[in-house]
Amino acid sequence: MKTIDELLAEGVSGKRVFVRADLNVPLSGSTITDDGRIRAVLPTVAKLAEAGARVVVASHLGRPKGAPDPAFSLAPAAARLGELLGADVAFATDTVGASAKETVAALTDGQVAVIENLRFNAGETSKDDAERGAFADQLAALADLYVGDGFGAVHRKHASVFDLPARLPHAAGFLIATEVGVLKKLSDDVKRPYVVVLGGAKVSDKLAVIDQLLGKADRILIGGGMAYTFLKAKGYEVGISLLQEDQIPVVTEYMERAEKNGVELVLPLDILASADFPDLKTKAPADFVTVDADKIPADKEGLDIGPKTRELYAEKIADAETVFWNGPVGVFEHPDYAGGTSAIARALLNCDGFTVVGGGDSAAAVRTLGFDENAFGHISTGGGASLEYLEGKTLPGLAALED
């Protein structure tokens, strides 16, 4: 896989460089609520611009239906990128149409442009190779070189991620190089004890990675909505908590395998439970009780791990040489249910080992709850991509960057 340093050494001045970034930032209207993914691609874009490249940045945002939708415009991301670069960033109001062609043609050496949301074109996500390829051909006409730096999308077989690199000389950006290096430390060159914290809503989203980790991790700590399927598998009452009953047989088998393999699979000791899901808009005070994990009332839903669990999980993390955390362990968006996720973040900060926060909601939680993201070993920009890599899958966007 060619690095961006190698590409820069060959010379990029005056060349149009297509940077596939991940600017899929959360928006409240047109206001960006977390610009972490924009800042993550900044080193690549800035370095190319400094070297005299004419930089064309492209990304998806959200899940539009293959047609323009103002709610998913990249205009706010383009404006924020300009603020972070300290330079004007041009914005094309389409992907491969007149605006994109004119905007790119008007670039001078060292200038940057962002084209509109790639998913406004159905060819970007099409399962039909020909349709995807046709869109990739149109994108290729905008550039001379390709740099892949949208780690959050490398597990997708999309036109700009998979097909476009085959049409242009290509290299991996700084972000992708960093992410892959970190993931190798979590899979091929692990320092022990190796502790994994898994949260999030659905256990089905994590089954494949748990399957792999049962042969690699020393301890797996379970939280979030997925924990209730594990607790139910132990025969506990989980009330109206999030539950995937069809996954209980698999979860049961995993618990048995963990014991056989000598892997500590640790479940919550206590839970914050309520009959009402919290109001996340006004964040009105929640009405909850703290109960033992095997005594959740039938009319209540578990919404966070309790104080005994927070203390236990911190102890399990304390001596780790490697920690991977993916998924909040409670409804952290509400202050009354953010305590568990905050406790996990603090435990990682207090750990002397290599700590990795695995993208998506976990990264957003770290920033939302006010933690210094630079204090962690690494905060990934791609939760799904990280999980699929750790599952042992071939990621299309990384395969496409191989020479």
mmCIF file of C-alpha atoms in Angstrom:
data_model
loop_
_atom_site.group_PDB
_atom_site.id
_atom_site.type_symbol
_atom_site.label_atom_id
_atom_site.label_comp_id
_atom_site.label_asym_id
_atom_site.label_seq_id
_atom_site.Cartn_x
_atom_site.Cartn_y
_atom_site.Cartn_z
ATOM 1 C CA MET A 1 0.000 0.000 0.000
ATOM 2 C CA LYS A 2 1.605 3.264 -1.140
ATOM 3 C CA THR A 3 1.745 5.940 1.518
ATOM 4 C CA ILE A 4 0.960 9.596 1.058
ATOM 5 C CA ASP A 5 4.597 10.384 1.849
ATOM 6 C CA GLU A 6 5.623 8.338 -1.189
ATOM 7 C CA LEU A 7 3.042 10.143 -3.300
ATOM 8 C CA LEU A 8 4.306 13.519 -2.106
ATOM 9 C CA ALA A 9 7.884 12.507 -2.876
ATOM 10 C CA GLU A 10 6.860 11.816 -6.462
ATOM 11 C CA GLY A 11 5.406 15.330 -6.698
ATOM 12 C CA VAL A 12 1.789 16.496 -6.600
ATOM 13 C CA SER A 13 2.165 20.181 -7.463
ATOM 14 C CA GLY A 14 -0.360 21.204 -10.077
ATOM 15 C CA LYS A 15 -2.075 17.818 -9.988
ATOM 16 C CA ARG A 16 -5.714 17.275 -9.108
ATOM 17 C CA VAL A 17 -5.797 14.949 -6.096
ATOM 18 C CA PHE A 18 -9.101 13.309 -5.199
ATOM 19 C CA VAL A 19 -9.261 12.725 -1.411
ATOM 20 C CA ARG A 20 -11.948 10.306 -0.331
ATOM 21 C CA ALA A 21 -12.559 11.577 3.202
ATOM 22 C CA ASP A 22 -15.145 10.730 5.828
ATOM 23 C CA LEU A 23 -16.998 13.958 6.555
ATOM 24 C CA ASN A 24 -20.052 12.093 7.811
ATOM 25 C CA VAL A 25 -20.508 14.401 10.781
ATOM 26 C CA PRO A 26 -23.598 14.662 13.007
ATOM 27 C CA LEU A 27 -25.757 17.689 12.257
ATOM 28 C CA SER A 28 -28.438 19.593 14.140
ATOM 29 C CA GLY A 29 -30.060 21.368 11.232
ATOM 30 C CA SER A 30 -27.029 22.852 9.507
ATOM 31 C CA THR A 31 -24.919 22.978 12.682
ATOM 32 C CA ILE A 32 -22.162 20.403 13.124
ATOM 33 C CA THR A 33 -22.344 18.945 16.635
ATOM 34 C CA ASP A 34 -19.061 16.981 16.442
ATOM 35 C CA ASP A 35 -16.340 17.870 13.920
ATOM 36 C CA GLY A 36 -13.981 15.046 14.891
ATOM 37 C CA ARG A 37 -14.064 13.375 11.493
ATOM 38 C CA ILE A 38 -13.260 16.626 9.696
ATOM 39 C CA ARG A 39 -10.292 17.248 11.969
ATOM 40 C CA ALA A 40 -9.129 13.668 11.392
ATOM 41 C CA VAL A 41 -8.607 14.200 7.651
ATOM 42 C CA LEU A 42 -7.075 17.656 8.109
ATOM 43 C CA PRO A 43 -3.402 16.513 8.090
ATOM 44 C CA THR A 44 -3.807 14.817 4.711
ATOM 45 C CA VAL A 45 -5.650 17.706 3.088
ATOM 46 C CA ALA A 46 -3.295 20.320 4.528
ATOM 47 C CA LYS A 47 -0.161 18.450 3.473
ATOM 48 C CA LEU A 48 -1.398 18.012 -0.095
ATOM 49 C CA ALA A 49 -2.373 21.677 -0.329
ATOM 50 C CA GLU A 50 1.013 22.761 1.050
ATOM 51 C CA ALA A 51 2.667 20.639 -1.650
ATOM 52 C CA GLY A 52 0.770 22.515 -4.364
ATOM 53 C CA ALA A 53 -1.899 19.931 -5.151
ATOM 54 C CA ARG A 54 -5.344 20.944 -6.331
ATOM 55 C CA VAL A 55 -7.291 19.038 -3.713
ATOM 56 C CA VAL A 56 -10.778 17.664 -4.402
ATOM 57 C CA VAL A 57 -12.356 16.362 -1.192
ATOM 58 C CA ALA A 58 -15.316 13.999 -1.419
ATOM 59 C CA SER A 59 -17.433 12.179 1.143
ATOM 60 C CA HIS A 60 -20.867 10.855 1.974
ATOM 61 C CA LEU A 61 -23.079 12.178 4.761
ATOM 62 C CA GLY A 62 -26.020 10.257 6.157
ATOM 63 C CA ARG A 63 -28.207 7.988 4.065
ATOM 64 C CA PRO A 64 -29.888 9.961 1.276
ATOM 65 C CA LYS A 65 -31.774 7.846 -1.249
ATOM 66 C CA GLY A 66 -29.439 8.307 -4.233
ATOM 67 C CA ALA A 67 -30.770 11.783 -5.024
ATOM 68 C CA PRO A 68 -30.083 15.319 -3.738
ATOM 69 C CA ASP A 69 -31.512 16.060 -0.304
ATOM 70 C CA PRO A 70 -30.702 19.419 1.359
ATOM 71 C CA ALA A 71 -30.813 17.794 4.809
ATOM 72 C CA PHE A 72 -27.666 15.842 3.916
ATOM 73 C CA SER A 73 -25.676 18.534 2.164
ATOM 74 C CA LEU A 74 -21.928 18.668 2.766
ATOM 75 C CA ALA A 75 -21.973 22.472 2.697
ATOM 76 C CA PRO A 76 -21.583 22.797 6.500
ATOM 77 C CA ALA A 77 -18.674 20.322 6.448
ATOM 78 C CA ALA A 78 -16.993 22.251 3.632
ATOM 79 C CA ALA A 79 -17.319 25.491 5.598
ATOM 80 C CA ARG A 80 -15.873 23.875 8.728
ATOM 81 C CA LEU A 81 -12.983 22.381 6.753
ATOM 82 C CA GLY A 82 -12.173 25.878 5.509
ATOM 83 C CA GLU A 83 -12.205 27.229 9.060
ATOM 84 C CA LEU A 84 -9.833 24.509 10.231
ATOM 85 C CA LEU A 85 -7.503 24.999 7.270
ATOM 86 C CA GLY A 86 -7.599 28.768 7.632
ATOM 87 C CA ALA A 87 -8.276 29.063 3.915
ATOM 88 C CA ASP A 88 -11.223 29.389 1.569
ATOM 89 C CA VAL A 89 -12.636 26.040 0.462
ATOM 90 C CA ALA A 90 -14.689 26.016 -2.714
ATOM 91 C CA PHE A 91 -17.920 24.004 -2.727
ATOM 92 C CA ALA A 92 -19.514 22.262 -5.694
ATOM 93 C CA THR A 93 -23.270 21.861 -5.450
ATOM 94 C CA ASP A 94 -23.242 18.522 -7.271
ATOM 95 C CA THR A 95 -20.985 15.463 -7.492
ATOM 96 C CA VAL A 96 -20.007 15.085 -11.148
ATOM 97 C CA GLY A 97 -22.165 17.693 -12.885
ATOM 98 C CA ALA A 98 -21.505 21.198 -14.155
ATOM 99 C CA SER A 99 -20.798 22.672 -10.716
ATOM 100 C CA ALA A 100 -18.225 19.985 -9.840
ATOM 101 C CA LYS A 101 -16.472 20.298 -13.197
ATOM 102 C CA GLU A 102 -16.359 24.108 -13.028
ATOM 103 C CA THR A 103 -15.262 24.161 -9.383
ATOM 104 C CA VAL A 104 -12.421 21.707 -9.959
ATOM 105 C CA ALA A 105 -11.345 23.434 -13.179
ATOM 106 C CA ALA A 106 -11.099 26.749 -11.324
ATOM 107 C CA LEU A 107 -8.732 25.396 -8.645
ATOM 108 C CA THR A 108 -5.201 26.723 -8.578
ATOM 109 C CA ASP A 109 -2.179 25.066 -6.978
ATOM 110 C CA GLY A 110 -2.701 24.621 -3.228
ATOM 111 C CA GLN A 111 -6.443 25.244 -3.290
ATOM 112 C CA VAL A 112 -9.090 22.916 -1.874
ATOM 113 C CA ALA A 113 -12.638 22.144 -2.996
ATOM 114 C CA VAL A 114 -15.360 19.901 -1.602
ATOM 115 C CA ILE A 115 -17.902 18.306 -3.919
ATOM 116 C CA GLU A 116 -21.439 17.555 -2.790
ATOM 117 C CA ASN A 117 -22.529 14.370 -0.985
ATOM 118 C CA LEU A 118 -21.484 11.351 -3.045
ATOM 119 C CA ARG A 119 -24.633 9.489 -2.050
ATOM 120 C CA PHE A 120 -26.721 12.038 -3.941
ATOM 121 C CA ASN A 121 -25.767 9.849 -6.913
ATOM 122 C CA ALA A 122 -27.262 6.330 -6.908
ATOM 123 C CA GLY A 123 -24.095 4.960 -8.515
ATOM 124 C CA GLU A 124 -22.098 5.509 -5.313
ATOM 125 C CA THR A 125 -23.796 2.742 -3.328
ATOM 126 C CA SER A 126 -25.184 0.602 -6.159
ATOM 127 C CA LYS A 127 -24.760 -3.160 -5.905
ATOM 128 C CA ASP A 128 -24.545 -3.259 -9.707
ATOM 129 C CA ASP A 129 -20.870 -3.233 -10.732
ATOM 130 C CA ALA A 130 -21.577 -1.461 -14.021
ATOM 131 C CA GLU A 131 -23.584 1.348 -12.417
ATOM 132 C CA ARG A 132 -20.968 1.824 -9.725
ATOM 133 C CA GLY A 133 -18.202 1.736 -12.316
ATOM 134 C CA ALA A 134 -19.897 4.344 -14.472
ATOM 135 C CA PHE A 135 -20.043 6.733 -11.526
ATOM 136 C CA ALA A 136 -16.404 5.972 -10.683
ATOM 137 C CA ASP A 137 -15.494 6.866 -14.286
ATOM 138 C CA GLN A 138 -17.151 10.250 -13.874
ATOM 139 C CA LEU A 139 -15.347 10.869 -10.577
ATOM 140 C CA ALA A 140 -12.028 9.823 -12.114
ATOM 141 C CA ALA A 141 -12.437 12.538 -14.754
ATOM 142 C CA LEU A 142 -12.139 15.122 -11.955
ATOM 143 C CA ALA A 143 -8.677 14.018 -10.807
ATOM 144 C CA ASP A 144 -5.190 12.812 -11.652
ATOM 145 C CA LEU A 145 -4.440 11.016 -8.379
ATOM 146 C CA TYR A 146 -6.455 9.344 -5.610
ATOM 147 C CA VAL A 147 -5.850 9.376 -1.868
ATOM 148 C CA GLY A 148 -8.010 7.157 0.323
ATOM 149 C CA ASP A 149 -8.452 8.641 3.790
ATOM 150 C CA GLY A 150 -12.065 7.915 4.690
ATOM 151 C CA PHE A 151 -11.467 5.105 7.150
ATOM 152 C CA GLY A 152 -15.076 5.139 8.325
ATOM 153 C CA ALA A 153 -16.153 3.984 4.847
ATOM 154 C CA VAL A 154 -13.471 1.419 3.928
ATOM 155 C CA HIS A 155 -15.756 -1.492 4.808
ATOM 156 C CA ARG A 156 -18.170 -0.378 2.066
ATOM 157 C CA LYS A 157 -17.908 -1.557 -1.545
ATOM 158 C CA HIS A 158 -18.859 1.855 -2.887
ATOM 159 C CA ALA A 159 -17.770 3.600 -6.072
ATOM 160 C CA SER A 160 -15.562 6.240 -4.453
ATOM 161 C CA VAL A 161 -14.059 3.739 -2.014
ATOM 162 C CA PHE A 162 -13.584 0.581 -4.068
ATOM 163 C CA ASP A 163 -13.918 1.308 -7.795
ATOM 164 C CA LEU A 164 -12.264 4.713 -8.112
ATOM 165 C CA PRO A 165 -8.775 3.711 -6.840
ATOM 166 C CA ALA A 166 -8.556 1.185 -9.688
ATOM 167 C CA ARG A 167 -8.898 4.053 -12.168
ATOM 168 C CA LEU A 168 -6.226 6.389 -10.762
ATOM 169 C CA PRO A 169 -2.742 6.148 -9.241
ATOM 170 C CA HIS A 170 -3.514 5.841 -5.534
ATOM 171 C CA ALA A 171 -2.162 6.015 -2.010
ATOM 172 C CA ALA A 172 -3.374 5.806 1.576
ATOM 173 C CA GLY A 173 -3.729 9.034 3.531
ATOM 174 C CA PHE A 174 -2.315 9.682 6.989
ATOM 175 C CA LEU A 175 -5.552 8.742 8.765
ATOM 176 C CA ILE A 176 -5.929 5.344 7.114
ATOM 177 C CA ALA A 177 -2.262 4.544 7.745
ATOM 178 C CA THR A 178 -2.715 5.405 11.432
ATOM 179 C CA GLU A 179 -5.961 3.440 11.772
ATOM 180 C CA VAL A 180 -4.502 0.314 10.171
ATOM 181 C CA GLY A 181 -1.417 0.535 12.377
ATOM 182 C CA VAL A 182 -3.607 0.721 15.482
ATOM 183 C CA LEU A 183 -5.772 -2.204 14.403
ATOM 184 C CA LYS A 184 -2.698 -4.350 13.887
ATOM 185 C CA LYS A 185 -1.802 -3.662 17.523
ATOM 186 C CA LEU A 186 -5.249 -4.984 18.451
ATOM 187 C CA SER A 187 -5.028 -8.117 16.349
ATOM 188 C CA ASP A 188 -1.493 -9.157 15.385
ATOM 189 C CA ASP A 189 0.809 -7.636 17.995
ATOM 190 C CA VAL A 190 -1.205 -7.472 21.213
ATOM 191 C CA LYS A 191 0.335 -6.584 24.563
ATOM 192 C CA ARG A 192 -1.406 -8.281 27.489
ATOM 193 C CA PRO A 193 -3.551 -8.183 29.506
ATOM 194 C CA TYR A 194 -5.850 -7.337 26.567
ATOM 195 C CA VAL A 195 -9.203 -5.954 27.743
ATOM 196 C CA VAL A 196 -12.152 -5.270 25.434
ATOM 197 C CA VAL A 197 -15.189 -3.203 26.454
ATOM 198 C CA LEU A 198 -18.230 -3.695 24.238
ATOM 199 C CA GLY A 199 -21.419 -1.660 24.488
ATOM 200 C CA GLY A 200 -24.023 -0.303 22.126
ATOM 201 C CA ALA A 201 -27.601 -1.277 21.499
ATOM 202 C CA LYS A 202 -27.681 -4.600 19.645
ATOM 203 C CA VAL A 203 -25.740 -7.729 20.526
ATOM 204 C CA SER A 204 -26.184 -8.916 16.916
ATOM 205 C CA ASP A 205 -23.904 -6.062 15.784
ATOM 206 C CA LYS A 206 -21.084 -7.415 17.924
ATOM 207 C CA LEU A 207 -21.448 -11.194 17.624
ATOM 208 C CA ALA A 208 -18.830 -11.642 14.907
ATOM 209 C CA VAL A 209 -16.219 -9.591 16.750
ATOM 210 C CA ILE A 210 -16.952 -11.385 20.026
ATOM 211 C CA ASP A 211 -16.451 -14.668 18.183
ATOM 212 C CA GLN A 212 -12.949 -13.526 17.148
ATOM 213 C CA LEU A 213 -12.079 -11.955 20.488
ATOM 214 C CA LEU A 214 -12.862 -15.142 22.406
ATOM 215 C CA GLY A 215 -9.583 -16.406 20.989
ATOM 216 C CA LYS A 216 -7.593 -13.207 21.538
ATOM 217 C CA ALA A 217 -8.805 -11.104 24.478
ATOM 218 C CA ASP A 218 -8.122 -11.796 28.137
ATOM 219 C CA ARG A 219 -11.240 -10.009 29.379
ATOM 220 C CA ILE A 220 -14.419 -8.857 27.636
ATOM 221 C CA LEU A 221 -16.618 -6.410 29.556
ATOM 222 C CA ILE A 222 -20.206 -6.137 28.343
ATOM 223 C CA GLY A 223 -22.479 -3.094 28.723
ATOM 224 C CA GLY A 224 -25.115 -1.095 26.899
ATOM 225 C CA GLY A 225 -28.330 -2.471 25.441
ATOM 226 C CA MET A 226 -26.547 -5.624 24.300
ATOM 227 C CA ALA A 227 -25.922 -6.630 27.929
ATOM 228 C CA TYR A 228 -29.565 -7.541 28.523
ATOM 229 C CA THR A 229 -29.447 -10.419 26.050
ATOM 230 C CA PHE A 230 -26.506 -11.826 28.019
ATOM 231 C CA LEU A 231 -28.338 -11.312 31.315
ATOM 232 C CA LYS A 232 -31.457 -12.986 29.917
ATOM 233 C CA ALA A 233 -29.299 -15.909 28.760
ATOM 234 C CA LYS A 234 -28.247 -16.344 32.405
ATOM 235 C CA GLY A 235 -31.926 -16.631 33.324
ATOM 236 C CA TYR A 236 -32.300 -13.130 34.774
ATOM 237 C CA GLU A 237 -35.400 -10.967 34.537
ATOM 238 C CA VAL A 238 -34.617 -7.983 32.262
ATOM 239 C CA GLY A 239 -38.006 -6.245 32.330
ATOM 240 C CA ILE A 240 -38.663 -4.176 29.209
ATOM 241 C CA SER A 241 -34.957 -3.715 28.497
ATOM 242 C CA LEU A 242 -33.650 -3.954 24.959
ATOM 243 C CA LEU A 243 -33.522 -7.676 24.189
ATOM 244 C CA GLN A 244 -32.694 -9.798 21.153
ATOM 245 C CA GLU A 245 -34.272 -13.037 22.255
ATOM 246 C CA ASP A 246 -33.330 -14.849 19.048
ATOM 247 C CA GLN A 247 -29.642 -14.335 19.907
ATOM 248 C CA ILE A 248 -29.828 -16.023 23.318
ATOM 249 C CA PRO A 249 -28.598 -19.426 22.037
ATOM 250 C CA VAL A 250 -25.535 -17.817 20.431
ATOM 251 C CA VAL A 251 -24.823 -15.708 23.508
ATOM 252 C CA THR A 252 -25.114 -18.779 25.716
ATOM 253 C CA GLU A 253 -22.627 -20.643 23.528
ATOM 254 C CA TYR A 254 -20.220 -17.678 23.679
ATOM 255 C CA MET A 255 -20.377 -17.590 27.472
ATOM 256 C CA GLU A 256 -19.560 -21.299 27.563
ATOM 257 C CA ARG A 257 -16.668 -20.828 25.129
ATOM 258 C CA ALA A 258 -15.294 -17.927 27.154
ATOM 259 C CA GLU A 259 -15.165 -20.097 30.262
ATOM 260 C CA LYS A 260 -13.547 -22.940 28.317
ATOM 261 C CA ASN A 261 -10.945 -20.603 26.757
ATOM 262 C CA GLY A 262 -10.095 -18.898 30.032
ATOM 263 C CA VAL A 263 -11.495 -15.561 28.856
ATOM 264 C CA GLU A 264 -13.210 -13.446 31.513
ATOM 265 C CA LEU A 265 -16.571 -12.434 30.076
ATOM 266 C CA VAL A 266 -17.799 -9.882 32.615
ATOM 267 C CA LEU A 267 -21.446 -8.792 32.871
ATOM 268 C CA PRO A 268 -23.014 -5.928 34.859
ATOM 269 C CA LEU A 269 -23.590 -6.374 38.576
ATOM 270 C CA ASP A 270 -26.169 -3.591 38.851
ATOM 271 C CA ILE A 271 -28.278 -1.454 36.550
ATOM 272 C CA LEU A 272 -30.033 1.931 36.470
ATOM 273 C CA ALA A 273 -33.583 1.090 35.404
ATOM 274 C CA SER A 274 -36.647 3.181 34.630
ATOM 275 C CA ALA A 275 -40.170 2.752 33.331
ATOM 276 C CA ASP A 276 -39.664 5.737 31.029
ATOM 277 C CA PHE A 277 -37.048 6.258 28.348
ATOM 278 C CA PRO A 278 -35.356 9.630 29.021
ATOM 279 C CA ASP A 279 -36.257 12.803 27.157
ATOM 280 C CA LEU A 280 -33.069 13.412 25.172
ATOM 281 C CA LYS A 281 -34.183 16.812 23.853
ATOM 282 C CA THR A 282 -34.956 18.652 27.079
ATOM 283 C CA LYS A 283 -32.920 16.247 29.255
ATOM 284 C CA ALA A 284 -35.567 16.487 31.961
ATOM 285 C CA PRO A 285 -34.575 14.702 35.206
ATOM 286 C CA ALA A 286 -34.981 10.952 34.916
ATOM 287 C CA ASP A 287 -36.909 8.753 37.330
ATOM 288 C CA PHE A 288 -34.840 5.606 37.870
ATOM 289 C CA VAL A 289 -33.892 3.006 40.457
ATOM 290 C CA THR A 290 -30.578 1.225 40.929
ATOM 291 C CA VAL A 291 -31.094 -2.530 41.098
ATOM 292 C CA ASP A 292 -28.986 -5.689 41.010
ATOM 293 C CA ALA A 293 -28.594 -7.014 37.477
ATOM 294 C CA ASP A 294 -30.699 -10.083 38.301
ATOM 295 C CA LYS A 295 -33.514 -8.025 39.797
ATOM 296 C CA ILE A 296 -34.624 -5.602 37.073
ATOM 297 C CA PRO A 297 -38.350 -4.919 37.690
ATOM 298 C CA ALA A 298 -40.708 -6.321 35.066
ATOM 299 C CA ASP A 299 -42.010 -2.845 34.158
ATOM 300 C CA LYS A 300 -38.603 -1.165 33.876
ATOM 301 C CA GLU A 301 -35.843 -0.848 31.287
ATOM 302 C CA GLY A 302 -32.124 -0.897 31.953
ATOM 303 C CA LEU A 303 -30.515 2.357 30.759
ATOM 304 C CA ASP A 304 -27.017 2.388 32.289
ATOM 305 C CA ILE A 305 -24.634 0.282 34.321
ATOM 306 C CA GLY A 306 -24.761 0.927 38.062
ATOM 307 C CA PRO A 307 -22.085 2.084 40.535
ATOM 308 C CA LYS A 308 -20.920 -1.432 41.513
ATOM 309 C CA THR A 309 -20.436 -2.318 37.853
ATOM 310 C CA ARG A 310 -18.548 0.912 37.157
ATOM 311 C CA GLU A 311 -16.149 0.105 39.985
ATOM 312 C CA LEU A 312 -15.742 -3.509 38.835
ATOM 313 C CA TYR A 313 -15.079 -2.545 35.215
ATOM 314 C CA ALA A 314 -12.526 0.074 36.272
ATOM 315 C CA GLU A 315 -10.699 -2.649 38.246
ATOM 316 C CA LYS A 316 -10.744 -4.968 35.221
ATOM 317 C CA ILE A 317 -9.254 -2.222 33.041
ATOM 318 C CA ALA A 318 -6.666 -0.922 35.530
ATOM 319 C CA ASP A 319 -3.815 -3.343 34.777
ATOM 320 C CA ALA A 320 -4.445 -3.705 31.044
ATOM 321 C CA GLU A 321 -1.612 -3.241 28.555
ATOM 322 C CA THR A 322 -4.133 -2.957 25.692
ATOM 323 C CA VAL A 323 -7.754 -1.750 25.852
ATOM 324 C CA PHE A 324 -10.264 -1.578 23.003
ATOM 325 C CA TRP A 325 -13.598 0.104 23.745
ATOM 326 C CA ASN A 326 -16.466 0.086 21.253
ATOM 327 C CA GLY A 327 -19.926 1.301 22.214
ATOM 328 C CA PRO A 328 -21.330 3.358 25.119
ATOM 329 C CA VAL A 329 -22.576 1.384 28.112
ATOM 330 C CA GLY A 330 -25.638 3.546 28.736
ATOM 331 C CA VAL A 331 -27.822 6.257 27.224
ATOM 332 C CA PHE A 332 -24.984 8.769 27.600
ATOM 333 C CA GLU A 333 -26.905 11.503 25.761
ATOM 334 C CA HIS A 334 -28.879 12.045 28.986
ATOM 335 C CA PRO A 335 -26.871 13.237 32.020
ATOM 336 C CA ASP A 336 -28.595 10.837 34.412
ATOM 337 C CA TYR A 337 -27.468 7.860 32.317
ATOM 338 C CA ALA A 338 -24.013 9.090 31.320
ATOM 339 C CA GLY A 339 -22.273 7.918 34.489
ATOM 340 C CA GLY A 340 -21.386 4.459 33.216
ATOM 341 C CA THR A 341 -19.892 5.651 29.947
ATOM 342 C CA SER A 342 -17.985 8.385 31.815
ATOM 343 C CA ALA A 343 -16.629 5.755 34.203
ATOM 344 C CA ILE A 344 -15.334 3.656 31.297
ATOM 345 C CA ALA A 345 -13.653 6.708 29.757
ATOM 346 C CA ARG A 346 -12.016 7.611 33.087
ATOM 347 C CA ALA A 347 -10.829 4.037 33.545
ATOM 348 C CA LEU A 348 -9.110 4.180 30.154
ATOM 349 C CA LEU A 349 -7.483 7.486 31.073
ATOM 350 C CA ASN A 350 -6.208 6.004 34.346
ATOM 351 C CA CYS A 351 -4.798 2.959 32.579
ATOM 352 C CA ASP A 352 -1.115 3.003 31.613
ATOM 353 C CA GLY A 353 -1.669 0.679 28.645
ATOM 354 C CA PHE A 354 -2.470 1.433 24.992
ATOM 355 C CA THR A 355 -6.097 2.599 24.853
ATOM 356 C CA VAL A 356 -8.274 2.656 21.743
ATOM 357 C CA VAL A 357 -11.754 4.172 21.536
ATOM 358 C CA GLY A 358 -13.466 2.439 18.648
ATOM 359 C CA GLY A 359 -15.255 5.094 16.684
ATOM 360 C CA GLY A 360 -18.892 6.026 16.219
ATOM 361 C CA ASP A 361 -20.897 6.593 19.379
ATOM 362 C CA SER A 362 -17.933 5.904 21.663
ATOM 363 C CA ALA A 363 -15.889 8.697 20.093
ATOM 364 C CA ALA A 364 -18.897 11.028 20.218
ATOM 365 C CA ALA A 365 -19.430 10.149 23.881
ATOM 366 C CA VAL A 366 -15.827 10.966 24.765
ATOM 367 C CA ARG A 367 -16.149 14.417 23.220
ATOM 368 C CA THR A 368 -19.722 15.059 24.429
ATOM 369 C CA LEU A 369 -18.777 14.208 28.008
ATOM 370 C CA GLY A 370 -15.854 16.619 27.948
ATOM 371 C CA PHE A 371 -12.857 14.291 27.964
ATOM 372 C CA ASP A 372 -9.590 15.299 26.326
ATOM 373 C CA GLU A 373 -9.447 13.013 23.305
ATOM 374 C CA ASN A 374 -5.684 13.487 23.069
ATOM 375 C CA ALA A 375 -5.321 11.693 26.410
ATOM 376 C CA PHE A 376 -6.392 8.389 24.828
ATOM 377 C CA GLY A 377 -4.001 6.265 22.804
ATOM 378 C CA HIS A 378 -6.219 6.495 19.735
ATOM 379 C CA ILE A 379 -9.787 7.477 18.894
ATOM 380 C CA SER A 380 -10.935 5.723 15.744
ATOM 381 C CA THR A 381 -13.089 7.437 13.133
ATOM 382 C CA GLY A 382 -14.696 4.187 12.013
ATOM 383 C CA GLY A 383 -16.587 1.964 14.419
ATOM 384 C CA GLY A 384 -18.005 -0.391 11.798
ATOM 385 C CA ALA A 385 -14.737 -0.539 9.863
ATOM 386 C CA SER A 386 -12.774 -1.253 13.046
ATOM 387 C CA LEU A 387 -15.099 -4.071 14.046
ATOM 388 C CA GLU A 388 -15.002 -5.699 10.611
ATOM 389 C CA TYR A 389 -11.207 -5.528 10.564
ATOM 390 C CA LEU A 390 -11.061 -7.208 13.975
ATOM 391 C CA GLU A 391 -13.540 -9.816 12.714
ATOM 392 C CA GLY A 392 -10.916 -10.753 10.125
ATOM 393 C CA LYS A 393 -12.885 -9.516 7.130
ATOM 394 C CA THR A 394 -11.292 -8.071 3.993
ATOM 395 C CA LEU A 395 -12.257 -4.401 3.823
ATOM 396 C CA PRO A 396 -12.927 -3.323 0.204
ATOM 397 C CA GLY A 397 -11.498 0.165 0.654
ATOM 398 C CA LEU A 398 -8.210 -1.151 2.039
ATOM 399 C CA ALA A 399 -7.950 -3.896 -0.574
ATOM 400 C CA ALA A 400 -8.408 -1.266 -3.294
ATOM 401 C CA LEU A 401 -5.419 0.693 -2.016
ATOM 402 C CA GLU A 402 -3.078 -2.280 -2.198
ATOM 403 C CA ASP A 403 -0.690 -2.190 -5.139
#
